[in-house]
XYZ file of C-alpha atoms in Angstrom:
271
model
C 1.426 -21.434 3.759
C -1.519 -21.651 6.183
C -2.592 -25.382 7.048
C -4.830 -25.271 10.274
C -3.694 -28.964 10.416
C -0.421 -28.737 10.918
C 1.174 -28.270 14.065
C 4.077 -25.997 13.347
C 2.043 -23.242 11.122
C 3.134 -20.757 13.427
C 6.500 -21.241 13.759
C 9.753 -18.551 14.089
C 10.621 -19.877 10.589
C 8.522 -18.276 8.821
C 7.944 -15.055 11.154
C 11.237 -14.966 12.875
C 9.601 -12.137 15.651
C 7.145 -14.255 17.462
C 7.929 -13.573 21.255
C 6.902 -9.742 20.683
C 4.170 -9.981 17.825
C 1.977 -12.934 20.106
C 2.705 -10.911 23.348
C 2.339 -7.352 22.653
C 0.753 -7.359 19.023
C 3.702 -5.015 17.522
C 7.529 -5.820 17.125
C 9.681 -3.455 19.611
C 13.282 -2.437 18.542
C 13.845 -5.515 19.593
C 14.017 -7.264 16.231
C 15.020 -4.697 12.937
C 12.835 -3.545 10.751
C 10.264 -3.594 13.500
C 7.770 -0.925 11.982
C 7.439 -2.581 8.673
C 7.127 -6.092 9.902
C 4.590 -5.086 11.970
C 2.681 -3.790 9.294
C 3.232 -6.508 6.575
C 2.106 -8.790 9.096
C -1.001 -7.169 10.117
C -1.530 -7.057 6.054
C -0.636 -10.696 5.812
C -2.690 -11.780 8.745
C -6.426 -10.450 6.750
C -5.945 -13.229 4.084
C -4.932 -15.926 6.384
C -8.653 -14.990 8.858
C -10.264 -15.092 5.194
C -9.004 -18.563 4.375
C -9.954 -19.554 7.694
C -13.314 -17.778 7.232
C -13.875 -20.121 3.768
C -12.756 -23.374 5.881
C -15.446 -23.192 8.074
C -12.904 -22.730 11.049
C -14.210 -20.066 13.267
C -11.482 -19.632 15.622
C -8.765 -19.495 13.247
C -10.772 -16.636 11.482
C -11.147 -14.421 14.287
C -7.464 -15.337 15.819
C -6.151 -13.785 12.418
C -8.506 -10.728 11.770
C -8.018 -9.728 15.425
C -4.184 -9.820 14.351
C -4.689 -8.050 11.032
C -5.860 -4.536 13.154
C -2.741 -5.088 14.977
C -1.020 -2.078 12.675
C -3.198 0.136 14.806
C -0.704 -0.941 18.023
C 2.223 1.349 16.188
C 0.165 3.924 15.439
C 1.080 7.401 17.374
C -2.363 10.005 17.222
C 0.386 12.510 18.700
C 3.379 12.309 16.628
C 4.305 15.361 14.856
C 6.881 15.640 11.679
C 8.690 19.188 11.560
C 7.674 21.321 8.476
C 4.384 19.235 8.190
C 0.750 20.664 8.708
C -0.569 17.284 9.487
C 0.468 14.490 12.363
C -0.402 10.806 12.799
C 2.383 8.554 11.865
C 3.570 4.764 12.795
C 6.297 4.642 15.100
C 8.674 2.127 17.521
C 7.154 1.171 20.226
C 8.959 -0.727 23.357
C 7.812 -3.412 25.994
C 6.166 -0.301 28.109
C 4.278 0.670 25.808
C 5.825 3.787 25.158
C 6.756 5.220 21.484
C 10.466 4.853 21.227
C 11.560 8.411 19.540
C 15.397 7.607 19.789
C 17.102 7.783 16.103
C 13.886 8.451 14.174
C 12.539 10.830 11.540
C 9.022 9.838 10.208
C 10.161 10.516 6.953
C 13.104 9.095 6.920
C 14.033 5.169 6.545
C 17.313 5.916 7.527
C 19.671 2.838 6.149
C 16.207 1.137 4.666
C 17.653 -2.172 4.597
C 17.611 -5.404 7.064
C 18.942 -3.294 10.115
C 17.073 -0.634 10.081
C 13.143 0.698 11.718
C 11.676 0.140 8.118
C 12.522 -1.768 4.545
C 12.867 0.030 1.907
C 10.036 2.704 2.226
C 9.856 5.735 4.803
C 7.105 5.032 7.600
C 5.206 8.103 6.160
C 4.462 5.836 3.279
C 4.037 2.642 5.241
C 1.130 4.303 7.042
C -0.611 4.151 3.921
C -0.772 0.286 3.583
C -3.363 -0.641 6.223
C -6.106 -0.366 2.964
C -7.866 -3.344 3.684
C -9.618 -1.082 6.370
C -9.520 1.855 4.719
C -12.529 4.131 7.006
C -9.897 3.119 10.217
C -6.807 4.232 8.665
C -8.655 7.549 7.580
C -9.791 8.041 10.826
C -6.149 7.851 12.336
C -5.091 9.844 9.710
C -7.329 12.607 11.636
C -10.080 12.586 8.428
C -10.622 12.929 5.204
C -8.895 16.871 5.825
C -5.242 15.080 6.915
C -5.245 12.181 4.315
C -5.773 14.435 1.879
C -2.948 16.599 2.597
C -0.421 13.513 3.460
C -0.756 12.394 0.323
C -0.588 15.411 -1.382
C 3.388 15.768 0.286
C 3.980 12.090 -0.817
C 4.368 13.617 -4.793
C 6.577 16.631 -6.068
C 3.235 17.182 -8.385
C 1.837 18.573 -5.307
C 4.517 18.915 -2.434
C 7.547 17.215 -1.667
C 9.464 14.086 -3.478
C 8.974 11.686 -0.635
C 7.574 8.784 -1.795
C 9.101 6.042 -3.919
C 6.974 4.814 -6.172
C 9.265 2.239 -7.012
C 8.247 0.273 -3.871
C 4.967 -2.190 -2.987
C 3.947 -0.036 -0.099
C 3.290 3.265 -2.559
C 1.404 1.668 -5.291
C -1.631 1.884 -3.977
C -1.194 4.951 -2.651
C -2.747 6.928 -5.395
C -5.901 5.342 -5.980
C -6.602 6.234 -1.890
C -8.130 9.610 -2.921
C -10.939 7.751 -4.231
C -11.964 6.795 -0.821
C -12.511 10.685 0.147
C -14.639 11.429 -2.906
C -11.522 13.367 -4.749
C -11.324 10.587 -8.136
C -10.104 12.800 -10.165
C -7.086 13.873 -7.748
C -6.338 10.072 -8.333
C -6.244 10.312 -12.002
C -3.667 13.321 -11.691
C -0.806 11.130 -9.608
C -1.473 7.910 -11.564
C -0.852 10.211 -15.155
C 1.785 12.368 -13.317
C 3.654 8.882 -11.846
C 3.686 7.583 -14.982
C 4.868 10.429 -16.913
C 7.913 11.047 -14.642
C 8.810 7.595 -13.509
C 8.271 5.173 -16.118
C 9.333 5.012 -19.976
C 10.523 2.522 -22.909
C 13.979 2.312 -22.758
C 16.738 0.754 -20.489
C 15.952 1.153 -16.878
C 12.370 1.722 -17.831
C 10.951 0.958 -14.237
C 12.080 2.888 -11.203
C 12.599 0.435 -9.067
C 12.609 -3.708 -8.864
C 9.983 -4.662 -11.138
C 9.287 -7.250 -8.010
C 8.227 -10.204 -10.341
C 6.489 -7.806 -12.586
C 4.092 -5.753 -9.915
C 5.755 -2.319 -11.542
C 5.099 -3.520 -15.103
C 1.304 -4.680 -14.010
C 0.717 -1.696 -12.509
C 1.604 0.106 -15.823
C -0.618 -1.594 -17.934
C -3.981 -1.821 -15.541
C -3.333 2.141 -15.302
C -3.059 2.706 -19.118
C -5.938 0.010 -20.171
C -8.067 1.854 -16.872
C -8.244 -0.323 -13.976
C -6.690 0.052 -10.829
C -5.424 -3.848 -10.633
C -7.831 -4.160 -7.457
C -10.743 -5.897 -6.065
C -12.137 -2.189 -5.818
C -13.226 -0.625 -8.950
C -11.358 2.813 -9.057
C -12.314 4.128 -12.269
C -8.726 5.497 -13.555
C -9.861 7.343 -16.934
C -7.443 5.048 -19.862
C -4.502 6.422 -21.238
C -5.179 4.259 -24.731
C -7.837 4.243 -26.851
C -7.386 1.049 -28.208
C -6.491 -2.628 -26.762
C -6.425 -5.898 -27.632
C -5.395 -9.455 -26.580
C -5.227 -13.033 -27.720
C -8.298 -15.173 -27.077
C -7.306 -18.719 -26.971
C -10.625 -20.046 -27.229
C -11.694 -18.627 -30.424
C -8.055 -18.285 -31.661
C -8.017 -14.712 -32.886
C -7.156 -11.532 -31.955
C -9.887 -9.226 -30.128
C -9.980 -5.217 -30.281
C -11.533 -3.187 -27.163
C -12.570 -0.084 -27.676
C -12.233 2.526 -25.473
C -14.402 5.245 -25.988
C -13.259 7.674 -28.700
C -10.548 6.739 -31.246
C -8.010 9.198 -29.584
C -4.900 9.120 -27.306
C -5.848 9.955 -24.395
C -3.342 11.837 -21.858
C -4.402 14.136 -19.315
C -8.512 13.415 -19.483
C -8.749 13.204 -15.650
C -12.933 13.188 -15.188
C -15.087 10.152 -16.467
C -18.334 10.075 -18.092
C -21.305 8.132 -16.827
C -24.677 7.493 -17.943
């Protein structure tokens, strides 16, 4: 919890890799699971200079935005993945400065658990979770060309089964091609994800439901929100919906546009 009046609200209790993260503004191997800590903290770090921002305390907010670009420390313009068209990926770095290359595979997480370079997801797909400055990340990416085609490998829909979109770090990922003017592109991962990786039965979800993010994302999809501050318009996959309202103590219908189900409608209609 951030409380600018405490005294120990940056502590190794809560972030157990201070020494490298205040000194060099990246974990090095030094501490596991250095590229996705670095990353989650950067992510972290944005809400923390915001809450600052709305307490009125000015060097608390620019302390923690200047930490929140800190992602950008990992980031290696250079690296190359073999069988790939496009480059640009997170990566170790150590105390020199230089990008540790020793034991790693950008696609890869190799053990993905406490003791290894990344949690869970492969650093391909951690690259992707810098959103909160989207126009940097595509410009790292090496444009609108190389984001395009990254994401494109992320899905078997398009290119390889890399991503697991059972994991926090991916499920934003799809939405992304909104940002280079390709919406409908968007429309065809979230319909293809949730074709292929989610259904009624036992083991429904493909992955930890983490608290119900999974389950959440399911239902903004099909009722046509992304679930975002940003309004990615995500054609619905019902045409009806409805929900309790409390204060009038009935049941309310939305309609959505024609009385049809809708499946694989991937363009919307403005006025």
């Amino acid at each position: 919890m951030y409380d600018p009046f405490a005294s120990d609200v940056s502590t190794k209790q809560g972030r157990g890799t201070l020494p490298d993260w205040l000194e060099y503004g990246y974990l090095t191997r030094n501490y596991t699971r250095s590229i996705s800590r670095t990353v989650k903290y950067a992510y972290n770090d944005l809400p923390l200079s915001q809450v600052a921002q709305g307490l009125r305390l000015t060097n608390d907010y620019n302390k923690y935005l200047n930490r929140s670009a800190n992602w950008q420390n990992i980031w290696n313009s250079k690296a190359k993945a073999k069988g790939y068209t496009y480059k640009n990926f997170i990566q170790p770095r150590n105390y020199d400065l230089k990008f540790n290359f020793t034991n790693y595979d950008f696609m890869s997480c190799g053990g993905c658990y406490w003791g290894s370079n990344v949690y869970k997801n492969k650093p391909v797909e951690y690259g992707f979770l810098p959103v909160f400055d989207i126009a940097k990340l595509i410009q790292l990416m090496g444009g609108e060309t190389h984001i395009h085609s990254a994401n494109n490998n992320l899905y078997a829909f398009y290119g390889k089964e890399i991503v697991n979109v059972g994991n926090e770090p991916s499920i934003i990922v799809p939405f992304l091609l909104n940002c280079i003017n390709q919406q409908w592109r968007s429309v065809e991962l979230v319909r293809y994800i949730m074709r292929n990786n989610f259904h009624s039965g036992v083991k429904g979800l493909p992955g930890n439901p983490y608290g119900g993010a999974l389950q959440a994302w399911v239902i903004f999809n099909m009722i046509g929100i992304s679930g975002s501050k940003w309004h990615h318009n995500i054609p619905h996959y019902i045409a009806v919906f409805s929900k309790f309202e409390a204060k009038i103590g009935k049941r309310c219908d939305f309609p959505n546009c024609d009385k049809e189900l809708i499946l694989w409608r991937i363009f919307m209609f403005s006025q």
